[in-house]
Coordinates of C-alpha atoms in Angstrom, one line a residue:
X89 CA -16.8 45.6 -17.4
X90 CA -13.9 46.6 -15.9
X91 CA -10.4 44.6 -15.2
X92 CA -10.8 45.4 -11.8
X93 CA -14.6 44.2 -11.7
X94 CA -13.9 41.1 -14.1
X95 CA -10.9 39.6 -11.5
X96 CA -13.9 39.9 -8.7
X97 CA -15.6 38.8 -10.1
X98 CA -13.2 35.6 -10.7
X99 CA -12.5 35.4 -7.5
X100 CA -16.3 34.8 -7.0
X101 CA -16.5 32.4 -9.6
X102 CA -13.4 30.2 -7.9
X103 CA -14.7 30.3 -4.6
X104 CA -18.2 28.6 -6.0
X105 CA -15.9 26.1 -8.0
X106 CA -14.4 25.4 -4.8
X107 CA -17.6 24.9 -2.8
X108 CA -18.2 22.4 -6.1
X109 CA -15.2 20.7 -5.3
X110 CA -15.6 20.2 -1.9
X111 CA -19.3 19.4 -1.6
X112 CA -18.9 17.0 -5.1
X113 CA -17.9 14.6 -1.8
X114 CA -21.0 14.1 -0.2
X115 CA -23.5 16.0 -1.9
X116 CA -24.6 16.2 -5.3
X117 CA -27.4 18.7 -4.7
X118 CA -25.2 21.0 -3.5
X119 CA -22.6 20.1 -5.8
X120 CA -24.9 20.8 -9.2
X121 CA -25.9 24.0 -7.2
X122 CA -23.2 25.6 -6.8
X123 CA -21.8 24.1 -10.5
X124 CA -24.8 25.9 -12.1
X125 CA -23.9 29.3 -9.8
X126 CA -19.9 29.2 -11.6
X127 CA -21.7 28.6 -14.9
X128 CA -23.8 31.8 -14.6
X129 CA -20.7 34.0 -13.6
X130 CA -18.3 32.0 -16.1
X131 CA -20.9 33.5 -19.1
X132 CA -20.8 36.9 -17.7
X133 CA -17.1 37.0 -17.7
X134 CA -17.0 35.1 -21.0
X135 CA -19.1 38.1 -22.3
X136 CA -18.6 40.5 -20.7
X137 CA -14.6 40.2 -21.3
X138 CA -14.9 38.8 -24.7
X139 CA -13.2 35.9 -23.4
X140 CA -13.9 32.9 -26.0
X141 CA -14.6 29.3 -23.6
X142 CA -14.3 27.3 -27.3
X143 CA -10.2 27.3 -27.0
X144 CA -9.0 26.1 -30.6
X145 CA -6.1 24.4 -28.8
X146 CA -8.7 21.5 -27.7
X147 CA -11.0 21.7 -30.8
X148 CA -11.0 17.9 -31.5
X149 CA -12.7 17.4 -27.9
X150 CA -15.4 20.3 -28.5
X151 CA -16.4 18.9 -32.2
X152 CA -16.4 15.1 -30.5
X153 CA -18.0 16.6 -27.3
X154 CA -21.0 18.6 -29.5
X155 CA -21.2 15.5 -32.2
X156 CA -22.1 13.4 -29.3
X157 CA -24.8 15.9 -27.6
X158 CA -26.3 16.4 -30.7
X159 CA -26.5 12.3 -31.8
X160 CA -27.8 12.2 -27.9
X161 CA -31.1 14.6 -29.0
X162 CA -31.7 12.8 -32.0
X163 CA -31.9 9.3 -30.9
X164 CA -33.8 10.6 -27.7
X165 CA -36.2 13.2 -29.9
X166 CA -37.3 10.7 -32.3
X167 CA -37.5 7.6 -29.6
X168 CA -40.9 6.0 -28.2
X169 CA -40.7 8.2 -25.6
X170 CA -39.2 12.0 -26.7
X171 CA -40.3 13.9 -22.9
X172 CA -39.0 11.3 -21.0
X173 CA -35.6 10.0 -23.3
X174 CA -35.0 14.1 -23.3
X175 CA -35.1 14.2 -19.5
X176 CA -32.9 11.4 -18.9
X177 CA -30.3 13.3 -20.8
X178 CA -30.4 16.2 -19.1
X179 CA -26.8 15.8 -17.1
X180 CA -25.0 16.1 -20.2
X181 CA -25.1 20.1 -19.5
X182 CA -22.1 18.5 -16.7
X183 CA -19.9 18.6 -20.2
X184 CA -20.0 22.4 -19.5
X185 CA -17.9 22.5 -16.1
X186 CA -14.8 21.8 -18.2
X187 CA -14.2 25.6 -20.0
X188 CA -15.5 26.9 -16.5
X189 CA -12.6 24.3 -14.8
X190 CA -10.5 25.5 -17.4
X191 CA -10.4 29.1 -16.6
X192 CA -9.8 28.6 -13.5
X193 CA -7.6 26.2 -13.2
X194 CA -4.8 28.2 -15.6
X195 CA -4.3 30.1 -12.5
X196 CA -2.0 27.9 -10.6
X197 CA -2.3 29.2 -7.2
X198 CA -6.0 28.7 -7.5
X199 CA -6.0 25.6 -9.0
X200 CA -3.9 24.6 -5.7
X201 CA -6.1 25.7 -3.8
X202 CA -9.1 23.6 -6.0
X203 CA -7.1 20.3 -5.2
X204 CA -6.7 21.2 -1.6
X205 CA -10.1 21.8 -1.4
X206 CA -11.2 18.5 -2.8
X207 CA -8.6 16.7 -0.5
X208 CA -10.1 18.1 2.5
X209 CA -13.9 16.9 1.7
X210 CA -12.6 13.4 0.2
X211 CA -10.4 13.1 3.9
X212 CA -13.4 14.3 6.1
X213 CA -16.1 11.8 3.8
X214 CA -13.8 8.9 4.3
X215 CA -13.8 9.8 8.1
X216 CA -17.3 9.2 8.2
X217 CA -17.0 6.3 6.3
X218 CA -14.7 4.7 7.9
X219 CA -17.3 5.4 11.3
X220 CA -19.7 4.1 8.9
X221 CA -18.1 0.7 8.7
X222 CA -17.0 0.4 12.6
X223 CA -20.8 1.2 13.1
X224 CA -22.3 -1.3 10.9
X225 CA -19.4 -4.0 11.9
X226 CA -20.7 -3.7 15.7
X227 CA -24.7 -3.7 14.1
X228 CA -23.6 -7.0 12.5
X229 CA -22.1 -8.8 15.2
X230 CA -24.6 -8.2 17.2
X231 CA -27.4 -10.0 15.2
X232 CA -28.3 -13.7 16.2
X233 CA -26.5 -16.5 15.0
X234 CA -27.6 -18.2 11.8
X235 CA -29.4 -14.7 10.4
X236 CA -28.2 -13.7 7.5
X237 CA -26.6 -10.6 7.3
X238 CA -24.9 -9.0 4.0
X239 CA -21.2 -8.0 3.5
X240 CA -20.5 -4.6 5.7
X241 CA -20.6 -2.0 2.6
X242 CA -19.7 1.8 3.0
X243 CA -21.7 4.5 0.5
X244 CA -20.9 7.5 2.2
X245 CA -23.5 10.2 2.1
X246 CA -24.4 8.8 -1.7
X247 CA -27.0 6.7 -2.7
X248 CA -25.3 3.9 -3.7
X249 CA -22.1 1.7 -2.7
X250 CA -21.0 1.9 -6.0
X251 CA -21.5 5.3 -6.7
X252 CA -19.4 6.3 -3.6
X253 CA -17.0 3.4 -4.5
X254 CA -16.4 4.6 -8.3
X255 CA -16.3 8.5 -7.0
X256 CA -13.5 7.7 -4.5
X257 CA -11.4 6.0 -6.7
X258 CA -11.0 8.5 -9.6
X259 CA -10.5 11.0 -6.7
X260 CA -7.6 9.1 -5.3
X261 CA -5.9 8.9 -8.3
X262 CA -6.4 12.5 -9.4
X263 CA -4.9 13.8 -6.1
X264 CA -2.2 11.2 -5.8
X265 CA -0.7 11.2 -9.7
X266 CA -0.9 15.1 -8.8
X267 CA 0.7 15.4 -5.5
X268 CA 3.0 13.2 -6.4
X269 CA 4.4 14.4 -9.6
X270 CA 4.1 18.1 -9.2
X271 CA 7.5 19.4 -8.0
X272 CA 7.0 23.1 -8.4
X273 CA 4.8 26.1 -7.3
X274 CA 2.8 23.6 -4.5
X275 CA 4.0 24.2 -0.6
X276 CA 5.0 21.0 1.4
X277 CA 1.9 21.5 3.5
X278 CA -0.8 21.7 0.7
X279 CA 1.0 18.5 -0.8
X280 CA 0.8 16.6 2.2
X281 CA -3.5 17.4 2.2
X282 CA -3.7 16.7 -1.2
X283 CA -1.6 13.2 -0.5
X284 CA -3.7 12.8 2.9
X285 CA -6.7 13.0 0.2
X286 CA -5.8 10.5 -2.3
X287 CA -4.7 7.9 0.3
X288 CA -7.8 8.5 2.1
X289 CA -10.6 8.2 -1.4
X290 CA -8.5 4.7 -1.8
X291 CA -9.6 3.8 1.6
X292 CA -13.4 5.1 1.2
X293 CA -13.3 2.9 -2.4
X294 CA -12.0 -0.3 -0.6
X295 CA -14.5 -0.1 2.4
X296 CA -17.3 -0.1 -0.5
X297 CA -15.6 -3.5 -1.1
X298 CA -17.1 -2.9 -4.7
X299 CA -15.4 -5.0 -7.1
X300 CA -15.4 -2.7 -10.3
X301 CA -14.1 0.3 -8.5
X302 CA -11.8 -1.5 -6.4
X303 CA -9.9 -3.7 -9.2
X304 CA -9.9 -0.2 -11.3
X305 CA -8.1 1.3 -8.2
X306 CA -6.1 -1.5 -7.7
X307 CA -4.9 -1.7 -11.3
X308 CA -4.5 2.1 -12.0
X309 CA -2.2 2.4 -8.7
X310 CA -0.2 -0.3 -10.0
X311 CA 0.2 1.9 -13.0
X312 CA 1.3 4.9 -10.8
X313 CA 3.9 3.4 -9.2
X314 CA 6.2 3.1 -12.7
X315 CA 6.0 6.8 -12.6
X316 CA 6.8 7.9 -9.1
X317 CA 10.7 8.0 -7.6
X318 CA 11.9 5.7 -5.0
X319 CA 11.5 7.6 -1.9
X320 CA 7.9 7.9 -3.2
X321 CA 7.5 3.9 -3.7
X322 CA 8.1 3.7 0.0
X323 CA 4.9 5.7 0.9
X324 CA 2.7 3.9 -2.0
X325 CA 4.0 0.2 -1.8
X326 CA 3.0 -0.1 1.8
X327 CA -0.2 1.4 1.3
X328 CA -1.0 -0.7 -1.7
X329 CA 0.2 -3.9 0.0
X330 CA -2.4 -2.8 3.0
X331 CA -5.1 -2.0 0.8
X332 CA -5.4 -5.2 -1.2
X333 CA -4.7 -7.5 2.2
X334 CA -7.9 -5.8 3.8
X335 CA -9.8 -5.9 0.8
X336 CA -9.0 -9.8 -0.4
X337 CA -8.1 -11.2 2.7
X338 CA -8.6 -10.0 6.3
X339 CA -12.1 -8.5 5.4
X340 CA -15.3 -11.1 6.0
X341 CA -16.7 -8.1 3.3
X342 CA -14.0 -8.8 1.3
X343 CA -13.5 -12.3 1.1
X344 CA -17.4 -12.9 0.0
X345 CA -16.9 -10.7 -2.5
X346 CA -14.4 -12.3 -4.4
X347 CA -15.4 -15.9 -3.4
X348 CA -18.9 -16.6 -2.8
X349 CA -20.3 -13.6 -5.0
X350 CA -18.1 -14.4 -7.5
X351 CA -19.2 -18.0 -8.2
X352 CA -23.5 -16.3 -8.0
X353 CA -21.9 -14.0 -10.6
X354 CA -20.8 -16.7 -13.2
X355 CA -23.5 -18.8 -12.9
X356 CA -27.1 -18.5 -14.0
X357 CA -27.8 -15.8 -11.7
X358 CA -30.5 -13.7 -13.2
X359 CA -28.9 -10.5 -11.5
X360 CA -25.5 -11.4 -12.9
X361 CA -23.6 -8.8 -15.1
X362 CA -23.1 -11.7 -17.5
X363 CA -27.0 -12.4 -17.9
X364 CA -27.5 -8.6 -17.6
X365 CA -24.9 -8.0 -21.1
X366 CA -26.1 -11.3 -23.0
X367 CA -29.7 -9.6 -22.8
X368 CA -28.5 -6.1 -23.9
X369 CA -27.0 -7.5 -27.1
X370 CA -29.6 -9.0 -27.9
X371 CA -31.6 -5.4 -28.0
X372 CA -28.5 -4.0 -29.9
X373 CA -28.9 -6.7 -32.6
X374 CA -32.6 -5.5 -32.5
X375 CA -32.0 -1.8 -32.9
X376 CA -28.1 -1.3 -34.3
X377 CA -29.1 2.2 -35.5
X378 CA -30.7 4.5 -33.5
X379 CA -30.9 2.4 -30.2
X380 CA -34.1 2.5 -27.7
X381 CA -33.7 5.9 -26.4
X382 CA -32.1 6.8 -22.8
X383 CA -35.0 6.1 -20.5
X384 CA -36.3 2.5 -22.5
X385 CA -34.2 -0.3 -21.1
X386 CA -35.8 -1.3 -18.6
X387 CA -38.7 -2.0 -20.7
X388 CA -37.5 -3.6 -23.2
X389 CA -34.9 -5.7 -21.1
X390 CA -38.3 -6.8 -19.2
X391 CA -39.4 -7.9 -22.5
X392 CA -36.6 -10.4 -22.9
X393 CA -36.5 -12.1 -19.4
X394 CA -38.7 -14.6 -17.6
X395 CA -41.6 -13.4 -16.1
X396 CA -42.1 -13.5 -12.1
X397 CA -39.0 -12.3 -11.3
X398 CA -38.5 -9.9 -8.1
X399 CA -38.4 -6.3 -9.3
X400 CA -34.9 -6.1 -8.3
X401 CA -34.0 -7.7 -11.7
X402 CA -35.5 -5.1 -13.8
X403 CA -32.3 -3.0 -14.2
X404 CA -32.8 0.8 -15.6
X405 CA -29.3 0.8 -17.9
X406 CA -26.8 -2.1 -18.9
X407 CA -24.2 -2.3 -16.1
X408 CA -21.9 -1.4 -18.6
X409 CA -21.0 2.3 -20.1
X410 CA -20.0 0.7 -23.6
X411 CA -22.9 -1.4 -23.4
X412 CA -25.4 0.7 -22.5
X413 CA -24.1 3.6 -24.9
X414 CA -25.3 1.2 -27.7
X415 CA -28.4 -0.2 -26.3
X416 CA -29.5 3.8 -26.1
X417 CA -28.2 5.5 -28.8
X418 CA -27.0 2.7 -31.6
X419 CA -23.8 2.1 -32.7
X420 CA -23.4 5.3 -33.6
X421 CA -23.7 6.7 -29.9
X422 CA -21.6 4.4 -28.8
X423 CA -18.2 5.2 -31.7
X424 CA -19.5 8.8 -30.7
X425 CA -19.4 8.0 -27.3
X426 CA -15.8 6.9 -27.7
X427 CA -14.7 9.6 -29.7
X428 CA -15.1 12.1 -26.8
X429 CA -12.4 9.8 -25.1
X430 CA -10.1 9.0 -27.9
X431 CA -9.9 13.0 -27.6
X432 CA -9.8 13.7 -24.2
X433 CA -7.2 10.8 -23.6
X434 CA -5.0 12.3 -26.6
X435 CA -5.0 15.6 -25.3
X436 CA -3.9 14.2 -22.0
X437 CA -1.3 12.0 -23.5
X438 CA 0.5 14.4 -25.6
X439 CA 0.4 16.6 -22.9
X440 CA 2.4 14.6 -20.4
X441 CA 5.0 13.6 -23.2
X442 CA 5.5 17.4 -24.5
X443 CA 5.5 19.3 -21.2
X444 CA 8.4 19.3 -18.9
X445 CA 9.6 17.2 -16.4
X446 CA 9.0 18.2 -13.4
X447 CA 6.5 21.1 -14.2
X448 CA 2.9 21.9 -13.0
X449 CA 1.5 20.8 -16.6
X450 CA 2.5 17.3 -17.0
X451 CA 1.4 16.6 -13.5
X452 CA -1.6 17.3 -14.4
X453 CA -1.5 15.7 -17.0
X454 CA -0.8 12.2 -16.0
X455 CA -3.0 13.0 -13.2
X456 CA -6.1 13.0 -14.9
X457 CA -4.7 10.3 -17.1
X458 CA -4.6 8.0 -14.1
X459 CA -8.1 8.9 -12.9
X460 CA -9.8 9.3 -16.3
X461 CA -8.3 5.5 -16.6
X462 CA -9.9 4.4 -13.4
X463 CA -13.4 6.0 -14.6
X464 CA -13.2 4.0 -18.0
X465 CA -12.5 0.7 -15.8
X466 CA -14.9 1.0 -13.5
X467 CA -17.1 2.0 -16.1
X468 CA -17.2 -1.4 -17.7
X469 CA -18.7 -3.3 -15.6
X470 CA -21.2 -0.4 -14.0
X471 CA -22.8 3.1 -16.0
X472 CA -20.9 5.4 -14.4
X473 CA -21.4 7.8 -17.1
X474 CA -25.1 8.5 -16.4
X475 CA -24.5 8.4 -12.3
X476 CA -24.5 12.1 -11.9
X477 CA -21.6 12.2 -8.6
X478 CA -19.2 10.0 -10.5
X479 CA -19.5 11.8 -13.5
X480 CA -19.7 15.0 -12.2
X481 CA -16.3 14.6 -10.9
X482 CA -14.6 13.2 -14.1
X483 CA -15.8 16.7 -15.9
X484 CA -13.5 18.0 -12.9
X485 CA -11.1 15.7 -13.9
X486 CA -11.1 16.6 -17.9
X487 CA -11.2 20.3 -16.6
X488 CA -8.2 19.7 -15.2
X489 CA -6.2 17.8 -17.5
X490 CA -7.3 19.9 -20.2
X491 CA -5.4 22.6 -18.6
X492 CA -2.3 20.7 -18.2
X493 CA -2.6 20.5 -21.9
X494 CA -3.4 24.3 -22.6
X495 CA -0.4 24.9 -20.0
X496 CA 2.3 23.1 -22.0
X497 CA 3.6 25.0 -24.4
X498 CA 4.7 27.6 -21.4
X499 CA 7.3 25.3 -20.3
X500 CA 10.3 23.9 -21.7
X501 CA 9.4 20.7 -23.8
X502 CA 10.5 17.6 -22.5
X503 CA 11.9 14.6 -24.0
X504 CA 9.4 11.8 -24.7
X505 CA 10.1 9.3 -22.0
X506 CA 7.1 7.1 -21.3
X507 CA 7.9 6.4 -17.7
X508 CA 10.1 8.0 -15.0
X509 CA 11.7 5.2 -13.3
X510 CA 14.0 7.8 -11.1

């Protein structure tokens, strides 16, 4: 193929990693569809270009990345169940969007364009969330007196509350740590949309009023303020200071979440994460090698818990990634499990320290830093490694970072400060 035909070609392959980014907001059918589409043109570049996607400058991430994959089709192969535990493990193909990310993203007017196009789709979802909450605040308030009626929870156009909650949260920080911190090579106007974005997935994660997501939000933007300037703290503070009043305080959704839910959660409440975790160990002890096999828990968990409860308590996975890594897959899934991170988090690390101040790389950097550190809260108290939107999403997020890392060593190395207090 021809250099002419390859950078078509490219430009093909960004526009569908674009329509990824954007639709990764509110559709995940869409989203894996048009995922699968880069895929297929990433391999015929990659071949027919002789362009090598297994970079040797992020090795320890593709030996940690294809050590856990493989444990993955062991445990699942030679489980109870082989068909099934092998289909439930079918998403990890999602590992693959990160060299496609990758070679996009080294372009830096295309990846611009990438984060603008996720900030548009996270501003437009939260727009529709946000009617979604006015419309089910009315619906409420107009029920009789004395029926009960839930707290007023936003999911977006995703299944689940906490899905949407989780997704909007890494989002936020991945478009705020960037659009902050990035000083060169992005226009004023693309920064403001990329700002609007992040501001506007911390909103969609608080109007979930789930408590995971919202603490990891809460906690990781505390984080991001040590690194921003002080004009910047002016934006942030305020809407940090907003954010937590609505969701603690001023919020009826809110304030049962943290009170009344809170005091269910810590008692003997069979649905409690508490009682869900006490039981999981208890199958870990059980099986410390090889696990159950993804697709088992539910199963066994029902094995281990009084009989005549609602269905509702039958819970398909742990509540917990760590958790539920070692329910699955042993121990050994688990410190494999791990391993991806320790490397991913590494990578990201060394490049915010090495690459210069200021520059495209260590914004990126700390960016998916900050959002890979929201994931890994949220994730212990939820499995938001096998809920395909989420974690579709952080692969966009180690795509990313990854390339902040790759992108280093073209800029002038910068001392090793830990934090810019400027």
């Amino acid at each position: 193929m021809t250099d002419s035909a390859t950078r078509r070609l490219g430009f093909v392959l960004f526009i569908f990693l674009a329509l990824f980014a954007f639709s990764s907001t509110f559709s995940i059918a869409l989203a894996q569809s048009t995922l699968g589409v880069s895929l297929v043109l990433f391999v015929i570049i990659a071949v027919s270009s002789g362009y090598n996607p297994v970079l040797p400058q992020i090795k320890w991430f593709y030996i940690a990345a294809a050590a856990y994959v493989a444990w993955m089709i062991i445990v699942s192969a030679a489980g109870p169940t082989p068909s099934e535990s092998l289909s439930m493990i079918r998403e990890e193909w999602l590992f693959l969007a990160i060299p496609v990310g990758i070679y996009v993203m080294q372009d830096e007017r295309r990846c611009n364009q990438l984060m603008v196009t996720l900030a548009v789709g996270m501003t437009l979802v939260t727009m529709f969330a946000i009617y979604q909450y006015i419309d089910m605040s009315i619906a409420k308030a107009a029920v009789e007196p004395g029926v009960f009626v839930g707290p007023v929870r936003v999911r977006g156009n995703f299944s689940h509350v906490l899905t949407f909650g989780n997704y909007s949260a890494v989002a936020a920080l991945l478009l705020l740590g960037y659009g902050f911190k990035v000083e060169r090579g992005l226009s004023a106007r693309s920064r403001w949309i990329i700002l609007l974005g992040g501001a506007a997935g911390a909103v969609s994660s608080v109007l979930t009023f789930s408590r995971g997501p919202m603490l990891a939000l809460f906690a990781v933007l505390v984080l991001l303020l040590f690194f921003l300037k002080k004009r910047q703290l002016l934006v942030v503070v305020p809407l940090f200071a907003l954010l937590v009043a609505y969701a603690v305080f001023f919020s009826e959704s809110g304030r049962s979440r943290f009170t009344a839910d809170v005091e269910r959660d810590t008692g003997d409440w069979k649905g409690s994460r508490l009682y869900i975790w006490d039981h999981s160990l208890t199958i870990i002890k059980a099986n410390p090698l090889m696990g159950i096999a993804p697709g088992n828990f539910q199963k066994e968990y029902a094995k281990l818990i009084p009989e005549g409860l609602h269905e509702h308590f039958y819970f398909r996975h742990a509540h917990s990634d760590p958790i539920n890594f070692a329910v699955n897959a042993g121990i050994p899934g688990l410190l494999l499990y791990l391993g991806v991170w320790l490397a991913v988090m590494m990578y990201l690390w060394r490049g915010f320290r090495r690459a210069a101040v200021g520059s495209r790389a260590r914004a990126m950097c700390l960016a998916a830093l900050l959002a890979s550190l929201v994931f890994w809260l949220a994730s212990l108290t939820e499995s938001a490694f096998a809920d395909e939107e989420v974690r579709q999403m952080l692969m966009f997020v180690w795509a990313f970072g990854l390339s902040g890392w790759l992108l280093r060593g073209s800029e002038t190395k910068s001392s090793d400060r830990s934090f810019e207090t400027v």
